Amino acid sequence: MSSYDDIAATFRPTINRIAAGAVEREDVGALPYEEVRWLREAGFGALRVPVEFGGRGIRLEDLFRLLIELGEADSNLPQLLRGHVAFVETQRAMPESAQRTEWLTRIARREILFGNAQAERSDSSTQATTLTEVDGRLLLNGRKYYSTGTLFADWIWSGGKLGDEFVAFAVPAEAPGVTRIDDWDGFGQRLTGSGTTIFEDVEIDRAHVLPWDQSDRIRPLAYTTGLYQGILLASLAGIARAVLRDAISFVRPRTRTFGIPGNSVPREEPLVQRVVGRLASLRFAVEATVLEAIRRVEDADTGRRFDSSDDARYSAALIAVFEAQQVVIDLVLQASTLLFEVGGASAVSIDRRLDRFWRNARTIASHNPAIYREQAIGDYYLNGTLPRTAAQVLRSESAGVESAASAFKPAPVG
């Protein structure tokens, strides 16, 4: 297996190209269609595809290290790839089949990229999207929001109900009846394509439908939940790196310091050095925390025993991701505010767009609100309650009952 430096060297020219246009894209609101194409052509989407299907088969930790570097270039990019990363991970866990081979081989050939369209705007967390049998055809109807990455995708990974059963399914993004709308109106992460996807009598191939909990039976869904949250944390870690990078590039050429007459060298000022030192420390803590959480997720997966003990193992890893979320958000928001202390009024110039770091970090932090995860952590340690996945919430609401979580004794602290 290649070393991380070898893997990263393949992608850094592309990542540097993406970084070069980040401020301009932010200024004009240009969606990164071209940048996504560069990543696809470089093979980014095939990094976790097993070698036997033509992919690189790299470690999950190495993928996340690369996602953090990509997030430093533009924090929109890791987030919009969430659906694709999750789809590949789902297929990795599936048993051998012709369909699995086709998906993984086509991804390895750089032919297709997946987007994600799961959430809906409604009064309930249940799914209103339906698959219905009509004259021997399976027709899809529904409306999704927060369809991150779908604007840039060839296929859409989504979910809904087939009769009384929750199912997941793949939809060609250009299929008749599919409409993708860029109407995401958040003040940050504005280029992720997280808008509306509409399905109107879209014919679905039955081979592209599977029971929602099929993957849960093969690998606990706590893995996928941790993965989705981990990618948001990787985007935040990328922002922390970008904050430090831009602080350094802002300070080094300056020859004027507030309150000091004549020319001066801010990079030699102790207070400026202290700010940059703090930013570097925040970046280090954030990145180390995110990567440790991902190592826990990967260790749970490689240590799978394919028995009932897996639930506890994967849930413990998911709790680690939730714990990382609690501190990473605060540290990155600190860094994106402290950044402005290096330069006075000139640091707020709209040409630099340094405000994008706070806006993007705050927006990422609002996905999957941390306050709920903090409660889940406490319940886990106090009562041994396993964290619930989105699929469990859907199933319990559909049944009209609150299912009791399995309990076990969590590992001792300390």
mmCIF file of C-alpha atoms in Angstrom:
data_model
loop_
_atom_site.group_PDB
_atom_site.id
_atom_site.type_symbol
_atom_site.label_atom_id
_atom_site.label_comp_id
_atom_site.label_asym_id
_atom_site.label_seq_id
_atom_site.Cartn_x
_atom_site.Cartn_y
_atom_site.Cartn_z
ATOM 1 C CA MET A 1 0.000 0.000 0.000
ATOM 2 C CA SER A 2 1.263 3.485 -0.877
ATOM 3 C CA SER A 3 2.408 5.828 1.871
ATOM 4 C CA TYR A 4 0.302 8.873 2.627
ATOM 5 C CA ASP A 5 2.951 11.167 1.146
ATOM 6 C CA ASP A 6 2.792 9.253 -2.134
ATOM 7 C CA ILE A 7 -0.997 9.433 -2.204
ATOM 8 C CA ALA A 8 -1.081 13.122 -1.311
ATOM 9 C CA ALA A 9 1.551 13.989 -3.915
ATOM 10 C CA THR A 10 -0.812 12.703 -6.598
ATOM 11 C CA PHE A 11 -3.577 15.077 -5.556
ATOM 12 C CA ARG A 12 -1.789 18.178 -4.282
ATOM 13 C CA PRO A 13 -1.475 19.809 -7.732
ATOM 14 C CA THR A 14 -5.249 19.505 -8.120
ATOM 15 C CA ILE A 15 -5.871 20.691 -4.558
ATOM 16 C CA ASN A 16 -3.608 23.698 -5.165
ATOM 17 C CA ARG A 17 -5.580 24.576 -8.318
ATOM 18 C CA ILE A 18 -8.783 24.401 -6.278
ATOM 19 C CA ALA A 19 -7.305 26.659 -3.593
ATOM 20 C CA ALA A 20 -6.200 29.248 -6.148
ATOM 21 C CA GLY A 21 -9.789 29.984 -7.186
ATOM 22 C CA ALA A 22 -11.519 29.678 -3.806
ATOM 23 C CA VAL A 23 -11.877 33.391 -3.042
ATOM 24 C CA GLU A 24 -13.080 34.208 -6.559
ATOM 25 C CA ARG A 25 -15.692 31.434 -6.422
ATOM 26 C CA GLU A 26 -16.862 32.818 -3.098
ATOM 27 C CA ASP A 27 -17.100 36.328 -4.567
ATOM 28 C CA VAL A 28 -19.188 35.422 -7.586
ATOM 29 C CA GLY A 29 -21.006 32.388 -6.190
ATOM 30 C CA ALA A 30 -19.568 30.076 -8.846
ATOM 31 C CA LEU A 31 -20.437 26.455 -8.153
ATOM 32 C CA PRO A 32 -17.318 24.233 -8.392
ATOM 33 C CA TYR A 33 -18.375 22.052 -11.335
ATOM 34 C CA GLU A 34 -14.922 22.216 -12.884
ATOM 35 C CA GLU A 35 -13.156 21.592 -9.602
ATOM 36 C CA VAL A 36 -15.248 18.477 -8.956
ATOM 37 C CA ARG A 37 -14.373 17.281 -12.462
ATOM 38 C CA TRP A 38 -10.661 17.746 -11.695
ATOM 39 C CA LEU A 39 -10.996 15.607 -8.574
ATOM 40 C CA ARG A 40 -12.902 12.904 -10.415
ATOM 41 C CA GLU A 41 -10.360 12.794 -13.247
ATOM 42 C CA ALA A 42 -7.525 12.577 -10.714
ATOM 43 C CA GLY A 43 -9.218 9.540 -9.145
ATOM 44 C CA PHE A 44 -10.281 11.080 -5.846
ATOM 45 C CA GLY A 45 -13.589 9.222 -5.893
ATOM 46 C CA ALA A 46 -11.818 5.863 -6.264
ATOM 47 C CA LEU A 47 -9.445 6.189 -3.323
ATOM 48 C CA ARG A 48 -11.372 3.761 -1.100
ATOM 49 C CA VAL A 49 -12.480 1.430 -3.880
ATOM 50 C CA PRO A 50 -10.711 -1.909 -3.261
ATOM 51 C CA VAL A 51 -7.696 -2.638 -5.444
ATOM 52 C CA GLU A 52 -9.336 -5.691 -7.031
ATOM 53 C CA PHE A 53 -11.910 -3.377 -8.632
ATOM 54 C CA GLY A 54 -9.277 -0.914 -9.884
ATOM 55 C CA GLY A 55 -9.250 1.555 -6.982
ATOM 56 C CA ARG A 56 -6.477 2.596 -4.604
ATOM 57 C CA GLY A 57 -7.889 0.821 -1.544
ATOM 58 C CA ILE A 58 -6.335 3.322 0.869
ATOM 59 C CA ARG A 59 -6.919 3.448 4.630
ATOM 60 C CA LEU A 60 -9.864 5.474 5.896
ATOM 61 C CA GLU A 61 -7.483 7.618 7.938
ATOM 62 C CA ASP A 62 -5.494 8.515 4.822
ATOM 63 C CA LEU A 63 -8.671 9.475 2.975
ATOM 64 C CA PHE A 64 -9.564 11.810 5.834
ATOM 65 C CA ARG A 65 -6.119 13.344 5.932
ATOM 66 C CA LEU A 66 -6.591 14.142 2.261
ATOM 67 C CA LEU A 67 -10.106 15.483 2.879
ATOM 68 C CA ILE A 68 -8.615 17.850 5.462
ATOM 69 C CA GLU A 69 -6.100 19.107 2.890
ATOM 70 C CA LEU A 70 -8.951 19.544 0.419
ATOM 71 C CA GLY A 71 -10.935 21.403 3.090
ATOM 72 C CA GLU A 72 -8.027 23.793 3.525
ATOM 73 C CA ALA A 73 -8.267 24.580 -0.182
ATOM 74 C CA ASP A 74 -12.062 24.971 -0.136
ATOM 75 C CA SER A 75 -14.256 23.687 2.684
ATOM 76 C CA ASN A 76 -17.187 23.183 0.292
ATOM 77 C CA LEU A 77 -15.469 20.305 -1.504
ATOM 78 C CA PRO A 78 -15.207 17.673 1.280
ATOM 79 C CA GLN A 79 -18.816 18.297 2.269
ATOM 80 C CA LEU A 80 -20.197 17.916 -1.248
ATOM 81 C CA LEU A 81 -18.342 14.592 -1.550
ATOM 82 C CA ARG A 82 -20.056 13.122 1.538
ATOM 83 C CA GLY A 83 -22.623 11.169 -0.435
ATOM 84 C CA HIS A 84 -20.014 9.647 -2.709
ATOM 85 C CA VAL A 85 -17.721 8.648 0.152
ATOM 86 C CA ALA A 86 -20.649 7.065 2.012
ATOM 87 C CA PHE A 87 -21.824 5.191 -1.078
ATOM 88 C CA VAL A 88 -18.394 3.671 -1.634
ATOM 89 C CA GLU A 89 -18.219 2.622 2.022
ATOM 90 C CA THR A 90 -21.652 1.031 1.775
ATOM 91 C CA GLN A 91 -20.617 -0.954 -1.298
ATOM 92 C CA ARG A 92 -17.356 -2.050 0.348
ATOM 93 C CA ALA A 93 -19.388 -3.786 3.063
ATOM 94 C CA MET A 94 -21.894 -5.447 0.734
ATOM 95 C CA PRO A 95 -21.593 -9.121 -0.187
ATOM 96 C CA GLU A 96 -20.314 -9.990 -3.639
ATOM 97 C CA SER A 97 -22.807 -9.373 -6.432
ATOM 98 C CA ALA A 98 -22.849 -8.289 -10.063
ATOM 99 C CA GLN A 99 -24.345 -4.925 -9.079
ATOM 100 C CA ARG A 100 -21.657 -4.249 -6.463
ATOM 101 C CA THR A 101 -18.942 -5.140 -8.957
ATOM 102 C CA GLU A 102 -20.465 -2.797 -11.526
ATOM 103 C CA TRP A 103 -20.684 0.141 -9.128
ATOM 104 C CA LEU A 104 -17.161 -0.206 -7.766
ATOM 105 C CA THR A 105 -15.624 -0.831 -11.172
ATOM 106 C CA ARG A 106 -17.304 2.183 -12.735
ATOM 107 C CA ILE A 107 -16.236 4.394 -9.835
ATOM 108 C CA ALA A 108 -12.661 3.108 -10.157
ATOM 109 C CA ARG A 109 -12.750 3.929 -13.876
ATOM 110 C CA ARG A 110 -13.695 7.507 -12.882
ATOM 111 C CA GLU A 111 -16.936 7.230 -14.819
ATOM 112 C CA ILE A 112 -19.403 8.135 -12.063
ATOM 113 C CA LEU A 113 -19.711 10.220 -8.925
ATOM 114 C CA PHE A 114 -22.540 10.008 -6.384
ATOM 115 C CA GLY A 115 -24.462 12.776 -4.672
ATOM 116 C CA ASN A 116 -26.716 12.519 -1.637
ATOM 117 C CA ALA A 117 -30.425 13.377 -1.284
ATOM 118 C CA GLN A 118 -31.945 12.066 1.933
ATOM 119 C CA ALA A 119 -33.477 14.813 4.087
ATOM 120 C CA GLU A 120 -36.943 16.273 3.594
ATOM 121 C CA ARG A 121 -38.669 19.422 4.777
ATOM 122 C CA SER A 122 -41.813 18.341 6.579
ATOM 123 C CA ASP A 123 -43.554 18.312 9.955
ATOM 124 C CA SER A 124 -42.115 14.880 10.685
ATOM 125 C CA SER A 125 -38.792 13.060 10.395
ATOM 126 C CA THR A 126 -40.415 10.216 8.469
ATOM 127 C CA GLN A 127 -40.021 9.849 4.696
ATOM 128 C CA ALA A 128 -42.692 11.183 2.313
ATOM 129 C CA THR A 129 -40.750 10.032 -0.761
ATOM 130 C CA THR A 130 -42.322 6.903 -2.255
ATOM 131 C CA LEU A 131 -41.599 4.121 -4.702
ATOM 132 C CA THR A 132 -44.824 2.793 -6.232
ATOM 133 C CA GLU A 133 -45.617 -0.137 -8.537
ATOM 134 C CA VAL A 134 -47.443 1.139 -11.632
ATOM 135 C CA ASP A 135 -48.077 -1.258 -14.521
ATOM 136 C CA GLY A 136 -44.972 -3.262 -13.712
ATOM 137 C CA ARG A 137 -42.790 -0.175 -13.393
ATOM 138 C CA LEU A 138 -41.313 1.198 -10.175
ATOM 139 C CA LEU A 139 -41.928 4.947 -10.044
ATOM 140 C CA LEU A 140 -40.270 7.364 -7.646
ATOM 141 C CA ASN A 141 -41.942 10.533 -6.370
ATOM 142 C CA GLY A 142 -40.730 12.932 -3.704
ATOM 143 C CA ARG A 143 -38.922 16.117 -2.827
ATOM 144 C CA LYS A 144 -35.582 16.225 -1.013
ATOM 145 C CA TYR A 145 -33.689 19.094 0.542
ATOM 146 C CA TYR A 146 -30.072 19.449 1.751
ATOM 147 C CA SER A 147 -29.136 17.415 -1.356
ATOM 148 C CA THR A 148 -25.433 17.965 -0.818
ATOM 149 C CA GLY A 149 -23.300 17.244 -3.869
ATOM 150 C CA THR A 150 -26.209 16.191 -6.070
ATOM 151 C CA LEU A 151 -25.782 19.107 -8.491
ATOM 152 C CA PHE A 152 -22.326 17.760 -9.375
ATOM 153 C CA ALA A 153 -23.202 14.065 -9.429
ATOM 154 C CA ASP A 154 -23.947 11.447 -12.075
ATOM 155 C CA TRP A 155 -25.993 9.335 -9.664
ATOM 156 C CA ILE A 156 -28.026 10.215 -6.577
ATOM 157 C CA TRP A 157 -28.147 8.035 -3.456
ATOM 158 C CA SER A 158 -31.490 8.568 -1.767
ATOM 159 C CA GLY A 159 -34.141 6.933 0.409
ATOM 160 C CA GLY A 160 -37.900 6.563 0.781
ATOM 161 C CA LYS A 161 -40.653 4.023 1.287
ATOM 162 C CA LEU A 162 -41.700 1.088 -0.849
ATOM 163 C CA GLY A 163 -45.022 0.148 0.679
ATOM 164 C CA ASP A 164 -44.338 0.020 4.412
ATOM 165 C CA GLU A 165 -40.634 -0.671 4.004
ATOM 166 C CA PHE A 166 -37.862 1.912 4.125
ATOM 167 C CA VAL A 167 -35.495 1.473 1.204
ATOM 168 C CA ALA A 168 -32.361 3.078 -0.211
ATOM 169 C CA PHE A 169 -31.931 3.482 -3.952
ATOM 170 C CA ALA A 170 -29.703 4.902 -6.663
ATOM 171 C CA VAL A 171 -31.111 7.292 -9.280
ATOM 172 C CA PRO A 172 -29.372 8.569 -12.441
ATOM 173 C CA ALA A 173 -29.068 12.320 -11.947
ATOM 174 C CA GLU A 174 -30.124 13.011 -15.553
ATOM 175 C CA ALA A 175 -33.072 10.601 -15.566
ATOM 176 C CA PRO A 176 -36.421 11.948 -16.867
ATOM 177 C CA GLY A 177 -38.362 13.414 -13.957
ATOM 178 C CA VAL A 178 -35.317 14.413 -11.877
ATOM 179 C CA THR A 179 -34.956 18.140 -11.176
ATOM 180 C CA ARG A 180 -31.993 19.560 -9.260
ATOM 181 C CA ILE A 181 -32.263 23.126 -7.953
ATOM 182 C CA ASP A 182 -29.528 25.289 -6.447
ATOM 183 C CA ASP A 183 -31.699 26.961 -3.795
ATOM 184 C CA TRP A 184 -29.534 26.431 -0.697
ATOM 185 C CA ASP A 185 -29.775 29.800 1.083
ATOM 186 C CA GLY A 186 -27.335 29.397 3.973
ATOM 187 C CA PHE A 187 -24.832 32.182 4.674
ATOM 188 C CA GLY A 188 -21.969 29.667 4.599
ATOM 189 C CA GLN A 189 -20.930 26.591 2.607
ATOM 190 C CA ARG A 190 -22.819 28.218 -0.247
ATOM 191 C CA LEU A 191 -21.141 26.214 -2.998
ATOM 192 C CA THR A 192 -21.979 22.684 -1.814
ATOM 193 C CA GLY A 193 -25.051 22.313 -4.023
ATOM 194 C CA SER A 194 -27.142 21.546 -0.928
ATOM 195 C CA GLY A 195 -30.450 22.506 -2.492
ATOM 196 C CA THR A 196 -33.634 20.782 -3.601
ATOM 197 C CA THR A 197 -33.987 17.567 -5.611
ATOM 198 C CA ILE A 198 -37.407 16.714 -7.031
ATOM 199 C CA PHE A 199 -38.453 13.274 -8.267
ATOM 200 C CA GLU A 200 -41.551 13.121 -10.464
ATOM 201 C CA ASP A 201 -42.504 9.657 -11.756
ATOM 202 C CA VAL A 202 -38.853 8.685 -12.122
ATOM 203 C CA GLU A 203 -38.554 5.067 -13.220
ATOM 204 C CA ILE A 204 -36.201 3.124 -10.951
ATOM 205 C CA ASP A 205 -34.345 -0.073 -11.798
ATOM 206 C CA ARG A 206 -35.227 -2.697 -9.172
ATOM 207 C CA ALA A 207 -31.587 -3.755 -9.079
ATOM 208 C CA HIS A 208 -30.781 -0.312 -7.653
ATOM 209 C CA VAL A 209 -33.072 -0.666 -4.616
ATOM 210 C CA LEU A 210 -32.172 -2.289 -1.304
ATOM 211 C CA PRO A 211 -33.836 -2.438 2.134
ATOM 212 C CA TRP A 212 -32.671 0.468 4.280
ATOM 213 C CA ASP A 213 -31.461 -1.826 7.038
ATOM 214 C CA GLN A 214 -29.719 -4.344 4.770
ATOM 215 C CA SER A 215 -26.416 -2.539 5.192
ATOM 216 C CA ASP A 216 -27.119 -2.319 8.932
ATOM 217 C CA ARG A 217 -27.307 -6.109 9.089
ATOM 218 C CA ILE A 218 -23.955 -6.332 7.345
ATOM 219 C CA ARG A 219 -22.263 -3.471 9.164
ATOM 220 C CA PRO A 220 -23.929 -1.380 11.939
ATOM 221 C CA LEU A 221 -25.153 1.972 10.647
ATOM 222 C CA ALA A 222 -23.194 3.659 13.423
ATOM 223 C CA TYR A 223 -20.271 3.373 10.996
ATOM 224 C CA THR A 224 -21.999 5.414 8.296
ATOM 225 C CA THR A 225 -23.282 7.939 10.833
ATOM 226 C CA GLY A 226 -19.751 8.425 12.126
ATOM 227 C CA LEU A 227 -18.490 8.746 8.578
ATOM 228 C CA TYR A 228 -20.980 11.473 7.648
ATOM 229 C CA GLN A 229 -20.196 13.470 10.781
ATOM 230 C CA GLY A 230 -16.478 12.842 10.350
ATOM 231 C CA ILE A 231 -16.506 14.431 6.894
ATOM 232 C CA LEU A 232 -18.022 17.597 8.368
ATOM 233 C CA LEU A 233 -15.276 17.558 10.992
ATOM 234 C CA ALA A 234 -12.674 17.152 8.236
ATOM 235 C CA SER A 235 -14.092 20.264 6.570
ATOM 236 C CA LEU A 236 -13.743 22.114 9.882
ATOM 237 C CA ALA A 237 -10.167 20.893 10.276
ATOM 238 C CA GLY A 238 -9.475 22.181 6.771
ATOM 239 C CA ILE A 239 -10.834 25.584 7.775
ATOM 240 C CA ALA A 240 -8.500 25.633 10.794
ATOM 241 C CA ARG A 241 -5.560 24.987 8.464
ATOM 242 C CA ALA A 242 -6.715 27.698 6.063
ATOM 243 C CA VAL A 243 -7.078 30.211 8.901
ATOM 244 C CA LEU A 244 -3.456 29.641 9.924
ATOM 245 C CA ARG A 245 -2.289 29.779 6.292
ATOM 246 C CA ASP A 246 -4.054 33.076 5.606
ATOM 247 C CA ALA A 247 -2.925 34.608 8.905
ATOM 248 C CA ILE A 248 0.694 33.908 7.984
ATOM 249 C CA SER A 249 0.342 35.175 4.409
ATOM 250 C CA PHE A 250 -1.391 38.310 5.691
ATOM 251 C CA VAL A 251 1.230 39.167 8.322
ATOM 252 C CA ARG A 252 4.524 38.363 6.591
ATOM 253 C CA PRO A 253 4.595 41.171 3.976
ATOM 254 C CA ARG A 254 3.150 43.891 6.221
ATOM 255 C CA THR A 255 5.266 46.907 7.199
ATOM 256 C CA ARG A 256 2.853 48.744 9.469
ATOM 257 C CA THR A 257 1.660 47.978 13.006
ATOM 258 C CA PHE A 258 -1.174 49.674 14.887
ATOM 259 C CA GLY A 259 0.136 52.244 17.377
ATOM 260 C CA ILE A 260 3.734 52.235 16.090
ATOM 261 C CA PRO A 261 4.849 55.267 14.016
ATOM 262 C CA GLY A 262 6.682 54.775 10.717
ATOM 263 C CA ASN A 263 7.559 51.454 9.190
ATOM 264 C CA SER A 264 7.483 48.352 11.382
ATOM 265 C CA VAL A 265 7.613 44.599 10.976
ATOM 266 C CA PRO A 266 4.434 43.021 12.411
ATOM 267 C CA ARG A 267 5.845 39.515 12.106
ATOM 268 C CA GLU A 268 8.420 40.487 14.740
ATOM 269 C CA GLU A 269 5.815 41.882 17.155
ATOM 270 C CA PRO A 270 5.294 39.616 20.203
ATOM 271 C CA LEU A 271 1.510 40.127 20.243
ATOM 272 C CA VAL A 272 1.160 39.198 16.568
ATOM 273 C CA GLN A 273 3.415 36.195 17.101
ATOM 274 C CA ARG A 274 1.257 35.161 20.024
ATOM 275 C CA VAL A 275 -1.914 35.259 17.904
ATOM 276 C CA VAL A 276 -0.324 33.173 15.159
ATOM 277 C CA GLY A 277 1.019 30.755 17.760
ATOM 278 C CA ARG A 278 -2.474 30.345 19.159
ATOM 279 C CA LEU A 279 -3.910 29.746 15.673
ATOM 280 C CA ALA A 280 -1.262 27.088 15.024
ATOM 281 C CA SER A 281 -2.093 25.375 18.315
ATOM 282 C CA LEU A 282 -5.818 25.386 17.573
ATOM 283 C CA ARG A 283 -5.158 23.900 14.137
ATOM 284 C CA PHE A 284 -2.994 21.154 15.641
ATOM 285 C CA ALA A 285 -5.584 20.246 18.281
ATOM 286 C CA VAL A 286 -8.437 20.176 15.767
ATOM 287 C CA GLU A 287 -6.649 18.008 13.225
ATOM 288 C CA ALA A 288 -5.330 15.579 15.828
ATOM 289 C CA THR A 289 -8.787 15.213 17.370
ATOM 290 C CA VAL A 290 -10.513 14.558 14.044
ATOM 291 C CA LEU A 291 -7.963 11.979 12.933
ATOM 292 C CA GLU A 292 -8.106 10.156 16.269
ATOM 293 C CA ALA A 293 -11.893 9.892 15.992
ATOM 294 C CA ILE A 294 -11.589 8.510 12.463
ATOM 295 C CA ARG A 295 -8.993 5.992 13.622
ATOM 296 C CA ARG A 296 -11.552 4.744 16.166
ATOM 297 C CA VAL A 297 -14.129 4.335 13.388
ATOM 298 C CA GLU A 298 -11.660 2.504 11.166
ATOM 299 C CA ASP A 299 -10.469 0.270 14.016
ATOM 300 C CA ALA A 300 -14.075 -0.716 14.764
ATOM 301 C CA ASP A 301 -14.548 -1.704 11.134
ATOM 302 C CA THR A 302 -11.331 -3.683 10.764
ATOM 303 C CA GLY A 303 -12.021 -5.390 14.098
ATOM 304 C CA ARG A 304 -15.506 -6.495 13.058
ATOM 305 C CA ARG A 305 -16.449 -9.963 14.342
ATOM 306 C CA PHE A 306 -19.754 -10.275 12.463
ATOM 307 C CA ASP A 307 -21.626 -11.010 15.691
ATOM 308 C CA SER A 308 -23.650 -9.107 18.284
ATOM 309 C CA SER A 309 -20.523 -7.586 19.828
ATOM 310 C CA ASP A 310 -20.118 -5.356 16.773
ATOM 311 C CA ASP A 311 -22.907 -3.006 17.882
ATOM 312 C CA ALA A 312 -20.998 -2.022 21.010
ATOM 313 C CA ARG A 313 -17.737 -1.613 19.106
ATOM 314 C CA TYR A 314 -19.172 0.613 16.374
ATOM 315 C CA SER A 315 -21.225 2.627 18.860
ATOM 316 C CA ALA A 316 -18.138 3.336 20.962
ATOM 317 C CA ALA A 317 -16.438 4.660 17.815
ATOM 318 C CA LEU A 318 -19.465 6.809 17.009
ATOM 319 C CA ILE A 319 -19.373 8.258 20.520
ATOM 320 C CA ALA A 320 -15.734 9.209 19.876
ATOM 321 C CA VAL A 321 -16.833 11.113 16.763
ATOM 322 C CA PHE A 322 -19.524 12.891 18.795
ATOM 323 C CA GLU A 323 -16.925 13.771 21.444
ATOM 324 C CA ALA A 324 -14.647 15.186 18.746
ATOM 325 C CA GLN A 325 -17.536 17.270 17.429
ATOM 326 C CA GLN A 326 -18.020 18.958 20.805
ATOM 327 C CA VAL A 327 -14.497 20.383 20.911
ATOM 328 C CA VAL A 328 -13.654 20.797 17.219
ATOM 329 C CA ILE A 329 -16.551 23.164 16.558
ATOM 330 C CA ASP A 330 -15.585 25.485 19.413
ATOM 331 C CA LEU A 331 -11.895 25.502 18.510
ATOM 332 C CA VAL A 332 -12.475 26.290 14.833
ATOM 333 C CA LEU A 333 -14.946 29.069 15.647
ATOM 334 C CA GLN A 334 -12.334 30.477 18.037
ATOM 335 C CA ALA A 335 -9.681 30.368 15.319
ATOM 336 C CA SER A 336 -11.877 31.956 12.650
ATOM 337 C CA THR A 337 -12.585 34.894 14.998
ATOM 338 C CA LEU A 338 -9.065 35.247 16.431
ATOM 339 C CA LEU A 339 -7.714 35.495 12.884
ATOM 340 C CA PHE A 340 -8.789 39.144 12.685
ATOM 341 C CA GLU A 341 -6.491 40.103 15.569
ATOM 342 C CA VAL A 342 -3.448 39.851 13.265
ATOM 343 C CA GLY A 343 -4.265 42.864 11.136
ATOM 344 C CA GLY A 344 -6.696 45.482 12.399
ATOM 345 C CA ALA A 345 -9.190 47.040 10.008
ATOM 346 C CA SER A 346 -7.346 45.917 6.877
ATOM 347 C CA ALA A 347 -8.095 42.286 7.764
ATOM 348 C CA VAL A 348 -11.798 42.868 7.132
ATOM 349 C CA SER A 349 -11.281 43.870 3.494
ATOM 350 C CA ILE A 350 -13.887 42.157 1.360
ATOM 351 C CA ASP A 351 -11.160 41.321 -1.175
ATOM 352 C CA ARG A 352 -9.656 38.846 1.277
ATOM 353 C CA ARG A 353 -12.950 37.198 2.246
ATOM 354 C CA LEU A 354 -11.534 36.156 5.608
ATOM 355 C CA ASP A 355 -15.099 36.208 6.903
ATOM 356 C CA ARG A 356 -15.820 33.057 4.891
ATOM 357 C CA PHE A 357 -13.995 30.942 7.430
ATOM 358 C CA TRP A 358 -16.340 31.840 10.304
ATOM 359 C CA ARG A 359 -19.450 31.684 8.096
ATOM 360 C CA ASN A 360 -18.500 28.281 6.729
ATOM 361 C CA ALA A 361 -17.512 26.889 10.128
ATOM 362 C CA ARG A 362 -20.710 28.121 11.742
ATOM 363 C CA THR A 363 -22.794 26.594 8.949
ATOM 364 C CA ILE A 364 -21.052 23.214 9.179
ATOM 365 C CA ALA A 365 -21.532 23.285 12.951
ATOM 366 C CA SER A 366 -25.283 23.711 12.470
ATOM 367 C CA HIS A 367 -25.591 20.394 10.611
ATOM 368 C CA ASN A 368 -26.424 17.603 13.054
ATOM 369 C CA PRO A 369 -26.526 19.996 16.051
ATOM 370 C CA ALA A 370 -23.820 19.282 18.581
ATOM 371 C CA ILE A 371 -26.059 19.905 21.590
ATOM 372 C CA TYR A 372 -28.025 16.715 20.818
ATOM 373 C CA ARG A 373 -24.834 14.746 20.452
ATOM 374 C CA GLU A 374 -23.578 16.066 23.790
ATOM 375 C CA GLN A 375 -26.685 14.638 25.463
ATOM 376 C CA ALA A 376 -26.153 11.291 23.694
ATOM 377 C CA ILE A 377 -22.589 11.159 25.024
ATOM 378 C CA GLY A 378 -23.776 11.717 28.577
ATOM 379 C CA ASP A 379 -26.513 9.095 28.248
ATOM 380 C CA TYR A 380 -23.962 6.629 26.900
ATOM 381 C CA TYR A 381 -21.570 7.024 29.825
ATOM 382 C CA LEU A 382 -24.214 7.280 32.528
ATOM 383 C CA ASN A 383 -26.689 4.667 31.334
ATOM 384 C CA GLY A 384 -24.936 2.611 28.676
ATOM 385 C CA THR A 385 -27.408 3.791 26.013
ATOM 386 C CA LEU A 386 -26.192 3.322 22.461
ATOM 387 C CA PRO A 387 -26.466 6.403 20.220
ATOM 388 C CA ARG A 388 -29.344 6.224 17.767
ATOM 389 C CA THR A 389 -28.823 6.461 14.014
ATOM 390 C CA ALA A 390 -31.108 8.259 11.585
ATOM 391 C CA ALA A 391 -32.412 4.898 10.353
ATOM 392 C CA GLN A 392 -33.478 3.963 13.888
ATOM 393 C CA VAL A 393 -35.335 7.258 14.253
ATOM 394 C CA LEU A 394 -37.180 6.620 10.974
ATOM 395 C CA ARG A 395 -38.118 3.083 11.932
ATOM 396 C CA SER A 396 -39.402 4.014 15.377
ATOM 397 C CA GLU A 397 -41.465 6.917 14.039
ATOM 398 C CA SER A 398 -42.916 4.739 11.297
ATOM 399 C CA ALA A 399 -43.969 2.188 13.889
ATOM 400 C CA GLY A 400 -45.384 4.913 16.114
ATOM 401 C CA VAL A 401 -43.335 3.735 19.043
ATOM 402 C CA GLU A 402 -40.120 4.656 20.741
ATOM 403 C CA SER A 403 -37.828 1.637 20.503
ATOM 404 C CA ALA A 404 -35.697 0.956 23.544
ATOM 405 C CA ALA A 405 -31.970 1.248 22.890
ATOM 406 C CA SER A 406 -29.804 -1.726 23.708
ATOM 407 C CA ALA A 407 -27.806 -1.173 26.856
ATOM 408 C CA PHE A 408 -24.364 -2.317 27.828
ATOM 409 C CA LYS A 409 -21.586 -1.111 30.064
ATOM 410 C CA PRO A 410 -19.379 1.425 28.259
ATOM 411 C CA ALA A 411 -15.629 1.201 28.624
ATOM 412 C CA PRO A 412 -14.374 2.777 31.852
ATOM 413 C CA VAL A 413 -13.074 6.310 31.584
ATOM 414 C CA GLY A 414 -9.529 7.095 32.572
#
